[in-house]
């Protein structure tokens, strides 16, 4: 198994470290030609969605990535990665991949609560969650499964081959969410 990690900007190296700990092979996607390498799953890291959007456009990576995800490649987006995959962003006009039936609100926790740490349940399992100027899922369609709700806000969902979290599991040493993502890949190849 081999996972491609979008490495244009943001917290991609932390995902790589997490996968290393789990003995899952991964590589960094830095340019369009990297998309031709074999991958069984894809990670969109946290960072700044506006900067990532700019780079995805400049490097002409949108069409191929959109096709790969639409065709069923398992993808895991954290924070800015969640924003990139959403169909709607409630407080912004630019939309990106427009692949997930969710409406997200960016920087949803205000200045004082911009970043916080909490332990709460993901898929009924208690895990550490780090939020950094995080979005949350304001609305979602019927094909979307809610996996975590924190402070009455939906912060992790799955729709078919797409998993997104508003928090950063890669910044903890708890591998549960990454393990969940790997199991989505196994499900697909069964
Ligand atoms: N606030 C960032 C954005 O809107 C996301 C923050 C993050 O990925 N930690 O893109």
mmCIF file of C-alpha atoms and ligand atoms in Angstrom:
data_model
loop_
_atom_site.group_PDB
_atom_site.id
_atom_site.type_symbol
_atom_site.label_atom_id
_atom_site.label_comp_id
_atom_site.label_asym_id
_atom_site.label_seq_id
_atom_site.Cartn_x
_atom_site.Cartn_y
_atom_site.Cartn_z
ATOM 1 C CA UNK A 1 0.000 0.000 0.000
ATOM 2 C CA UNK A 2 1.199 3.475 -0.909
ATOM 3 C CA UNK A 3 -0.305 6.837 0.027
ATOM 4 C CA UNK A 4 0.293 10.106 -1.849
ATOM 5 C CA UNK A 5 0.412 13.207 0.359
ATOM 6 C CA UNK A 6 -0.232 16.597 -1.229
ATOM 7 C CA UNK A 7 2.907 18.505 -0.225
ATOM 8 C CA UNK A 8 2.463 21.975 -1.674
ATOM 9 C CA UNK A 9 1.981 23.774 1.618
ATOM 10 C CA UNK A 10 1.012 23.157 5.234
ATOM 11 C CA UNK A 11 1.305 20.203 7.599
ATOM 12 C CA UNK A 12 2.140 17.417 5.149
ATOM 13 C CA UNK A 13 5.275 16.157 6.899
ATOM 14 C CA UNK A 14 3.268 15.335 10.035
ATOM 15 C CA UNK A 15 1.062 12.984 8.001
ATOM 16 C CA UNK A 16 4.192 11.351 6.594
ATOM 17 C CA UNK A 17 5.547 10.789 10.117
ATOM 18 C CA UNK A 18 2.237 9.274 11.192
ATOM 19 C CA UNK A 19 2.244 6.850 8.250
ATOM 20 C CA UNK A 20 5.916 6.002 8.932
ATOM 21 C CA UNK A 21 4.995 5.049 12.501
ATOM 22 C CA UNK A 22 2.243 2.838 11.074
ATOM 23 C CA UNK A 23 4.680 1.301 8.549
ATOM 24 C CA UNK A 24 2.579 2.547 5.642
ATOM 25 C CA UNK A 25 4.558 3.687 2.609
ATOM 26 C CA UNK A 26 3.955 7.237 1.387
ATOM 27 C CA UNK A 27 5.330 9.844 -0.999
ATOM 28 C CA UNK A 28 4.984 13.595 -1.445
ATOM 29 C CA UNK A 29 2.986 15.067 -4.308
ATOM 30 C CA UNK A 30 4.730 18.273 -5.327
ATOM 31 C CA UNK A 31 3.980 18.563 -9.024
ATOM 32 C CA UNK A 32 1.533 17.341 -11.623
ATOM 33 C CA UNK A 33 3.762 14.485 -12.804
ATOM 34 C CA UNK A 34 3.696 13.017 -9.269
ATOM 35 C CA UNK A 35 0.029 12.227 -9.897
ATOM 36 C CA UNK A 36 1.075 9.542 -12.373
ATOM 37 C CA UNK A 37 2.731 7.521 -9.609
ATOM 38 C CA UNK A 38 0.751 4.638 -8.213
ATOM 39 C CA UNK A 39 -1.188 5.452 -5.060
ATOM 40 C CA UNK A 40 -3.874 3.599 -3.123
ATOM 41 C CA UNK A 41 -4.941 6.646 -1.136
ATOM 42 C CA UNK A 42 -4.427 10.374 -1.021
ATOM 43 C CA UNK A 43 -4.048 12.872 1.849
ATOM 44 C CA UNK A 44 -4.824 16.594 1.708
ATOM 45 C CA UNK A 45 -3.124 18.143 4.738
ATOM 46 C CA UNK A 46 -4.002 21.152 6.863
ATOM 47 C CA UNK A 47 -2.531 24.523 6.075
ATOM 48 C CA UNK A 48 -4.044 27.503 4.375
ATOM 49 C CA UNK A 49 -6.708 26.532 1.854
ATOM 50 C CA UNK A 50 -6.346 29.800 -0.092
ATOM 51 C CA UNK A 51 -2.602 29.230 -0.584
ATOM 52 C CA UNK A 52 -3.134 25.565 -1.478
ATOM 53 C CA UNK A 53 -5.834 26.548 -3.977
ATOM 54 C CA UNK A 54 -3.476 29.013 -5.675
ATOM 55 C CA UNK A 55 -0.747 26.379 -5.987
ATOM 56 C CA UNK A 56 -3.153 23.698 -7.243
ATOM 57 C CA UNK A 57 -4.276 26.109 -9.950
ATOM 58 C CA UNK A 58 -0.768 27.246 -10.909
ATOM 59 C CA UNK A 59 0.498 23.661 -11.056
ATOM 60 C CA UNK A 60 -2.586 22.570 -13.042
ATOM 61 C CA UNK A 61 -3.377 19.780 -10.655
ATOM 62 C CA UNK A 62 -7.153 20.199 -10.310
ATOM 63 C CA UNK A 63 -8.402 18.176 -13.324
ATOM 64 C CA UNK A 64 -6.393 15.007 -12.663
ATOM 65 C CA UNK A 65 -6.992 15.046 -8.885
ATOM 66 C CA UNK A 66 -10.720 15.627 -9.417
ATOM 67 C CA UNK A 67 -10.841 12.675 -11.793
ATOM 68 C CA UNK A 68 -8.912 10.376 -9.445
ATOM 69 C CA UNK A 69 -11.160 11.152 -6.461
ATOM 70 C CA UNK A 70 -14.358 10.979 -8.545
ATOM 71 C CA UNK A 71 -13.288 7.550 -9.742
ATOM 72 C CA UNK A 72 -13.109 6.358 -6.134
ATOM 73 C CA UNK A 73 -9.553 6.936 -4.902
ATOM 74 C CA UNK A 74 -9.809 7.114 -1.076
ATOM 75 C CA UNK A 75 -8.944 10.612 0.139
ATOM 76 C CA UNK A 76 -8.436 11.978 3.636
ATOM 77 C CA UNK A 77 -8.559 15.756 4.116
ATOM 78 C CA UNK A 78 -7.617 17.475 7.366
ATOM 79 C CA UNK A 79 -8.723 21.018 8.105
ATOM 80 C CA UNK A 80 -7.734 22.998 4.964
ATOM 81 C CA UNK A 81 -8.123 19.632 3.184
ATOM 82 C CA UNK A 82 -11.756 19.544 4.337
ATOM 83 C CA UNK A 83 -12.281 23.050 2.931
ATOM 84 C CA UNK A 84 -10.792 22.004 -0.430
ATOM 85 C CA UNK A 85 -13.204 19.076 -0.838
ATOM 86 C CA UNK A 86 -16.431 20.863 0.179
ATOM 87 C CA UNK A 87 -19.256 21.660 -2.227
ATOM 88 C CA UNK A 88 -19.952 24.942 -0.434
ATOM 89 C CA UNK A 89 -18.027 27.281 1.830
ATOM 90 C CA UNK A 90 -20.495 29.418 3.713
ATOM 91 C CA UNK A 91 -18.318 32.471 4.269
ATOM 92 C CA UNK A 92 -16.380 32.490 1.009
ATOM 93 C CA UNK A 93 -17.058 32.568 -2.720
ATOM 94 C CA UNK A 94 -14.212 30.468 -4.071
ATOM 95 C CA UNK A 95 -14.960 26.759 -4.145
ATOM 96 C CA UNK A 96 -12.325 24.161 -4.921
ATOM 97 C CA UNK A 97 -12.825 20.475 -5.776
ATOM 98 C CA UNK A 98 -16.548 20.614 -5.032
ATOM 99 C CA UNK A 99 -16.663 16.851 -4.458
ATOM 100 C CA UNK A 100 -18.269 16.433 -1.026
ATOM 101 C CA UNK A 101 -21.864 17.172 -0.215
ATOM 102 C CA UNK A 102 -20.990 19.412 2.732
ATOM 103 C CA UNK A 103 -21.107 23.115 3.540
ATOM 104 C CA UNK A 104 -18.179 24.223 5.678
ATOM 105 C CA UNK A 105 -17.508 27.397 7.523
ATOM 106 C CA UNK A 106 -13.866 28.508 7.626
ATOM 107 C CA UNK A 107 -12.140 29.820 10.754
ATOM 108 C CA UNK A 108 -15.278 28.880 12.602
ATOM 109 C CA UNK A 109 -14.139 29.202 16.181
ATOM 110 C CA UNK A 110 -13.334 32.905 16.332
ATOM 111 C CA UNK A 111 -10.090 34.459 17.470
ATOM 112 C CA UNK A 112 -9.947 33.447 21.081
ATOM 113 C CA UNK A 113 -10.945 29.859 20.432
ATOM 114 C CA UNK A 114 -8.987 29.779 17.182
ATOM 115 C CA UNK A 115 -6.875 26.890 18.420
ATOM 116 C CA UNK A 116 -7.734 24.391 21.112
ATOM 117 C CA UNK A 117 -7.177 20.835 22.222
ATOM 118 C CA UNK A 118 -9.892 18.464 23.387
ATOM 119 C CA UNK A 119 -10.553 14.753 23.810
ATOM 120 C CA UNK A 120 -13.762 13.571 22.224
ATOM 121 C CA UNK A 121 -15.189 10.696 20.246
ATOM 122 C CA UNK A 122 -14.513 9.870 16.613
ATOM 123 C CA UNK A 123 -16.500 6.872 15.385
ATOM 124 C CA UNK A 124 -17.378 6.209 19.064
ATOM 125 C CA UNK A 125 -13.715 6.033 20.116
ATOM 126 C CA UNK A 126 -12.186 8.648 22.401
ATOM 127 C CA UNK A 127 -9.199 10.375 20.776
ATOM 128 C CA UNK A 128 -7.159 13.587 21.187
ATOM 129 C CA UNK A 129 -8.158 16.372 18.780
ATOM 130 C CA UNK A 130 -6.158 19.501 17.971
ATOM 131 C CA UNK A 131 -8.043 22.325 16.270
ATOM 132 C CA UNK A 132 -6.087 25.125 14.572
ATOM 133 C CA UNK A 133 -8.180 27.917 13.077
ATOM 134 C CA UNK A 134 -10.442 25.081 12.083
ATOM 135 C CA UNK A 135 -13.548 24.900 9.918
ATOM 136 C CA UNK A 136 -16.638 22.892 10.840
ATOM 137 C CA UNK A 137 -19.357 21.182 8.801
ATOM 138 C CA UNK A 138 -22.403 23.429 8.869
ATOM 139 C CA UNK A 139 -24.654 21.290 6.661
ATOM 140 C CA UNK A 140 -24.389 17.925 4.953
ATOM 141 C CA UNK A 141 -26.273 15.736 2.516
ATOM 142 C CA UNK A 142 -27.899 12.367 3.052
ATOM 143 C CA UNK A 143 -24.912 10.346 1.827
ATOM 144 C CA UNK A 144 -22.673 11.897 4.459
ATOM 145 C CA UNK A 145 -21.945 9.969 7.657
ATOM 146 C CA UNK A 146 -21.090 12.020 10.751
ATOM 147 C CA UNK A 147 -18.103 10.562 12.635
ATOM 148 C CA UNK A 148 -17.425 13.274 15.223
ATOM 149 C CA UNK A 149 -19.287 16.155 16.833
ATOM 150 C CA UNK A 150 -17.487 18.527 19.223
ATOM 151 C CA UNK A 151 -19.108 21.426 21.040
ATOM 152 C CA UNK A 152 -22.286 20.617 19.084
ATOM 153 C CA UNK A 153 -20.502 21.102 15.783
ATOM 154 C CA UNK A 154 -19.852 18.403 13.220
ATOM 155 C CA UNK A 155 -16.078 18.083 12.837
ATOM 156 C CA UNK A 156 -15.525 14.760 11.028
ATOM 157 C CA UNK A 157 -17.538 13.158 8.248
ATOM 158 C CA UNK A 158 -17.255 10.524 5.579
ATOM 159 C CA UNK A 159 -18.913 10.355 2.177
ATOM 160 C CA UNK A 160 -18.084 7.152 0.294
ATOM 161 C CA UNK A 161 -14.323 7.290 -0.464
ATOM 162 C CA UNK A 162 -13.848 10.703 1.151
ATOM 163 C CA UNK A 163 -12.995 11.295 4.820
ATOM 164 C CA UNK A 164 -12.493 14.758 6.324
ATOM 165 C CA UNK A 165 -11.696 16.051 9.790
ATOM 166 C CA UNK A 166 -11.664 19.669 10.988
ATOM 167 C CA UNK A 167 -9.015 18.707 13.548
ATOM 168 C CA UNK A 168 -5.470 17.439 13.050
ATOM 169 C CA UNK A 169 -5.001 13.769 14.030
ATOM 170 C CA UNK A 170 -1.478 13.917 12.562
ATOM 171 C CA UNK A 171 -0.449 16.284 15.368
ATOM 172 C CA UNK A 172 -1.064 13.681 18.058
ATOM 173 C CA UNK A 173 0.524 10.300 18.497
ATOM 174 C CA UNK A 174 -2.828 8.552 18.313
ATOM 175 C CA UNK A 175 -3.081 6.653 15.026
ATOM 176 C CA UNK A 176 -6.809 5.850 15.195
ATOM 177 C CA UNK A 177 -8.064 8.211 12.449
ATOM 178 C CA UNK A 178 -5.268 7.255 10.072
ATOM 179 C CA UNK A 179 -6.006 3.595 10.792
ATOM 180 C CA UNK A 180 -9.668 4.279 9.974
ATOM 181 C CA UNK A 181 -8.573 5.810 6.654
ATOM 182 C CA UNK A 182 -6.362 2.818 5.855
ATOM 183 C CA UNK A 183 -9.345 0.542 6.533
ATOM 184 C CA UNK A 184 -11.335 2.545 3.939
ATOM 185 C CA UNK A 185 -8.620 1.666 1.419
ATOM 186 C CA UNK A 186 -8.785 -2.015 2.389
ATOM 187 C CA UNK A 187 -12.588 -1.934 2.067
ATOM 188 C CA UNK A 188 -12.225 -0.676 -1.473
ATOM 189 C CA UNK A 189 -9.740 -3.306 -2.563
ATOM 190 C CA UNK A 190 -11.717 -6.202 -1.050
HETATM 191 N N1 LIG B 1 -7.861 28.337 8.461
HETATM 192 C C1 LIG B 1 -7.298 27.513 7.436
HETATM 193 C C2 LIG B 1 -8.003 27.711 6.108
HETATM 194 O O1 LIG B 1 -9.022 28.315 6.084
HETATM 195 C C3 LIG B 1 -7.346 26.058 7.818
HETATM 196 C C4 LIG B 1 -6.522 25.842 9.040
HETATM 197 C C5 LIG B 1 -5.816 24.523 9.090
HETATM 198 O O2 LIG B 1 -5.726 23.787 8.109
HETATM 199 N N2 LIG B 1 -5.229 24.268 10.228
HETATM 200 O O3 LIG B 1 -7.526 27.253 5.113
#
